[in-house]
XYZ file of C-alpha atoms in Angstrom:
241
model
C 0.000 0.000 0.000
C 1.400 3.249 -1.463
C 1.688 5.692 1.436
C 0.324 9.276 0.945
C 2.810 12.627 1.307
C 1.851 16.009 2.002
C 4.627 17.359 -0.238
C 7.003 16.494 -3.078
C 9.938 17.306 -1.784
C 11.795 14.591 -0.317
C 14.483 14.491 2.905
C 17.395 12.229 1.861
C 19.660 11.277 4.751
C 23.192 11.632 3.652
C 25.710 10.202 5.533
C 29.289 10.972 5.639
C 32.503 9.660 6.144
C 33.784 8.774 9.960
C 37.307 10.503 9.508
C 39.859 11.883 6.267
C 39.182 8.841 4.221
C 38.009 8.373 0.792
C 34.326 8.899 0.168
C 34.682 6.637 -2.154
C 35.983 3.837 0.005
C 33.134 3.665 2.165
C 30.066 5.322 0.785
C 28.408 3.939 -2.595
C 27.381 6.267 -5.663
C 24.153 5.845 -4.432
C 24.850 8.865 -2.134
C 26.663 10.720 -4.747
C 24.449 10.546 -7.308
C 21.846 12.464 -4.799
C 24.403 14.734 -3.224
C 25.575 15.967 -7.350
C 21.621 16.584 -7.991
C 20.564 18.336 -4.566
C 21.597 21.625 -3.450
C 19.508 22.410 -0.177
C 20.988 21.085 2.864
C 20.751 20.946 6.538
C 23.746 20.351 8.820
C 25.405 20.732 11.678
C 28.449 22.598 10.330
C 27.816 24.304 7.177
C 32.069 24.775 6.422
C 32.545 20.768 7.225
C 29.283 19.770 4.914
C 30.443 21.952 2.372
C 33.925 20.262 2.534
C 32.323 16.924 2.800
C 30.058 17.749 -0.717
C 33.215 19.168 -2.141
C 35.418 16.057 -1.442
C 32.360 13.748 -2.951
C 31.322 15.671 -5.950
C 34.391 17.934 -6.294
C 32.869 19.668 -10.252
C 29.653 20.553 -7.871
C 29.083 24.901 -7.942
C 29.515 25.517 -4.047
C 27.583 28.946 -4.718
C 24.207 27.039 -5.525
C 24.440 25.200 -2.370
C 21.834 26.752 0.092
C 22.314 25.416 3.706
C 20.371 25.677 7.174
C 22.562 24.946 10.147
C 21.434 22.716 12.980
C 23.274 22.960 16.168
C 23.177 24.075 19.738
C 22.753 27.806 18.481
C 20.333 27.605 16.822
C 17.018 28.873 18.167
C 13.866 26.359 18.416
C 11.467 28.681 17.059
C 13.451 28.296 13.853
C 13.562 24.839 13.372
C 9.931 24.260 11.989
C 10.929 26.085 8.871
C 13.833 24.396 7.785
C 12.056 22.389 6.032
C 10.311 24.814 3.557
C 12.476 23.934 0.665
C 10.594 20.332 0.638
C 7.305 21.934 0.796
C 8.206 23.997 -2.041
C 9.038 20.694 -4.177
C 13.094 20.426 -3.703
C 14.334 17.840 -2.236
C 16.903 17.862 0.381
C 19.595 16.590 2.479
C 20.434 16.528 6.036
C 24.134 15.782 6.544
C 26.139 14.286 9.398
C 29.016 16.173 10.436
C 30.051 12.011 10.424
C 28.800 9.463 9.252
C 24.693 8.554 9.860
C 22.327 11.024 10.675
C 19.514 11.106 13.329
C 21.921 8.380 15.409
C 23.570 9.753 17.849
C 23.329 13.421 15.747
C 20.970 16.262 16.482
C 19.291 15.671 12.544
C 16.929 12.995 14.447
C 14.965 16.506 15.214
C 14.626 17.186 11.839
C 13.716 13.599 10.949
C 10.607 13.956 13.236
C 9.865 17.289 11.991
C 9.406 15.479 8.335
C 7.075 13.012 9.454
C 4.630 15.156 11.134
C 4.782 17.374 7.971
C 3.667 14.416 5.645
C 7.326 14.581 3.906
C 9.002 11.569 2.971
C 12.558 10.559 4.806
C 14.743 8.335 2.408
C 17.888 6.798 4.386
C 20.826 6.148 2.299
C 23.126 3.900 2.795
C 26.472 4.514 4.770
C 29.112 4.027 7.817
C 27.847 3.863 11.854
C 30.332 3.593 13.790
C 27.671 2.394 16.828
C 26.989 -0.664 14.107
C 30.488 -1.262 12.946
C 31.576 -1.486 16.285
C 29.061 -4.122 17.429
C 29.862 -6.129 13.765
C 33.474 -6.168 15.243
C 33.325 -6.743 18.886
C 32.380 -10.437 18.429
C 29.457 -9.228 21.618
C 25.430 -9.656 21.433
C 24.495 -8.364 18.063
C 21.056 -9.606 18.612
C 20.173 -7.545 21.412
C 22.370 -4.585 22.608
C 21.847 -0.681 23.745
C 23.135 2.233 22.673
C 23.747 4.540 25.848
C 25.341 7.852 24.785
C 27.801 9.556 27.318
C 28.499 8.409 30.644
C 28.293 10.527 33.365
C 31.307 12.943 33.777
C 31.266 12.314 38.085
C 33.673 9.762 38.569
C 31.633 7.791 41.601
C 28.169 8.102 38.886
C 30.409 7.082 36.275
C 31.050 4.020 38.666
C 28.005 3.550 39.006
C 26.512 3.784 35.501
C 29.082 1.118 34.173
C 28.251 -1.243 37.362
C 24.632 -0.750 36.515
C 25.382 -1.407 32.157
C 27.660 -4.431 33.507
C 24.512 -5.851 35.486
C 22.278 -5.282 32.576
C 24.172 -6.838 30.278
C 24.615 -10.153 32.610
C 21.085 -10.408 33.264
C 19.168 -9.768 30.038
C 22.629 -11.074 27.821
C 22.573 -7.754 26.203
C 25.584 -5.874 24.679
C 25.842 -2.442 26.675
C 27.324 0.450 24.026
C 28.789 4.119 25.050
C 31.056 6.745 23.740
C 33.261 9.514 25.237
C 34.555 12.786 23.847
C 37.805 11.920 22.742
C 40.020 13.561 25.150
C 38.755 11.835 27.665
C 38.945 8.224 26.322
C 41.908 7.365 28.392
C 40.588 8.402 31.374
C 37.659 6.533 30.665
C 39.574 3.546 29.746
C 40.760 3.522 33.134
C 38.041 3.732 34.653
C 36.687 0.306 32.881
C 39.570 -1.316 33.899
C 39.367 -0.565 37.772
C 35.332 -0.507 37.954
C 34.556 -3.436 35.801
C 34.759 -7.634 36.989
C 37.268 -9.294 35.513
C 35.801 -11.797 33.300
C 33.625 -8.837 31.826
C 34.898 -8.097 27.906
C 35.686 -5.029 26.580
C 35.939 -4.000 23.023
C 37.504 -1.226 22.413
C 36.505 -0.354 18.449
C 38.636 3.180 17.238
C 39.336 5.032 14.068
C 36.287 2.960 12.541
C 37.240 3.195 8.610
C 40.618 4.953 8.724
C 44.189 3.664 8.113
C 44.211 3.866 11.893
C 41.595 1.261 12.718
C 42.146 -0.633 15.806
C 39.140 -2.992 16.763
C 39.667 -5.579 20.208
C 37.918 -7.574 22.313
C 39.168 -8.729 25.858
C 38.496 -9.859 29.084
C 38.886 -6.794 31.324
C 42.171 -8.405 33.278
C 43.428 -8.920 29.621
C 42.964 -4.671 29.121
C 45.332 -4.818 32.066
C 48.203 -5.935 30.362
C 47.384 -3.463 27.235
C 49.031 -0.510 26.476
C 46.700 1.572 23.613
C 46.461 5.520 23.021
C 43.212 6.287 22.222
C 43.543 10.193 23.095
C 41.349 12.216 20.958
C 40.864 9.388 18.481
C 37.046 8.850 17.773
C 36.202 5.505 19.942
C 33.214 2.904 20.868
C 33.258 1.055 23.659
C 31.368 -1.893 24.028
C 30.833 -4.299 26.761
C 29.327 -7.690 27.999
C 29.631 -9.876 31.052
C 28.577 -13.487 30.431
């Protein structure tokens, strides 16, 4: 059954690469092919989109590109218009500042907005790190949770990953967080002194790049390890059997 849209306009969901690599080494022409034929966009940076566009479909005019930024600056009251160029009959795109949008990425705001407005969302194809870490960490794929940021307190911290750790013992569920990148070694540590032994830990960084570095271990295993993950985009991921 054909569903009915308000508008013709369509909101493609272009994703983006997770680092300085090749577009084309990890996104398909699918997502070219829209990004060389649509010119309104929504992002979260307009400079990084318009490098990202650039470094995709490099003979693209940058001066027909019209863009709406979506941020922390940017006032609510504004956001119910930024779709207008839809209900006019363009389509466009909302762009990660990397890889998928509406995961983990403030464009999940506009991919509501489209649905109460009757205007179709079209997901294309392309890297999650959240996803490629769980394809690589060997853990639960069947059931697992994303969780965002841990707490920045160190004793709710402790007692966030204590609490994931009992979750994922009890309902056999991989438990999934992130951490802004300067803090990754701290947070490492952390793991290592809050978590049971037996518990495994993947640590999954630089997803795509030259750089990658995906491992799974017990957590008295992570004891013997010596990795840098300082400012180096990283997923961590972990189970207790």
């Amino acid at each position: 059954m054909a569903a009915n849209f308000s508008f013709s306009g369509k909101l493609y969901l272009i994703p983006t690469t997770l680092g300085e690599s090749n577009p084309i080494d990890v996104l398909p022409l699918t997502v070219k092919k829209h990004v060389e034929r649509i010119d309104h966009y929504i992002a979260e940076n307009e400079k990084t989109a318009r490098r990202a566009i650039k470094k995709l479909v490099p003979q693209k005019k940058q001066q027909i590109l019209k863009f709406k930024t979506l941020n922390k600056f940017t006032e609510v009251t504004e956001i119910p218009n930024f779709l207008d160029a839809c209900k006019e009959g363009f389509d466009m795109g909302l762009i990660s500042e990397a890889g998928v949008p509406g995961v983990a990425d403030p464009g999940a705001e506009i991919v509501k907005l489209a649905h109460q407005n009757g205007i179709q969302v079209i997901p294309l194809v392309g890297p999650s790190s959240i996803l490629l870490a769980m394809m690589g960490s060997g853990m639960n794929g069947q059931a697992f949770s994303f969780n965002g940021y841990l707490p920045i307190d160190k004793k709710e911290k402790k007692q966030e990953l204590k609490n994931l750790e009992r979750i994922s013992a009890e309902k056999n569920m991989a438990q999934v967080f992130i951490e802004t990148p300067y803090r990754n070694n701290k947070l490492l540590e952390d793991l290592i002194q809050t978590l049971h032994p037996s518990t495994r830990l993947c640590i999954a960084c630089d997803i795509t790049l030259a750089s990658e570095y995906i491992l799974t271990l017990p957590i008295n295993e992570w004891k013997q390890k010596k990795v840098d993950l300082h400012k180096r985009p990283t997923i961590f991921v972990i189970q207790k059997d």
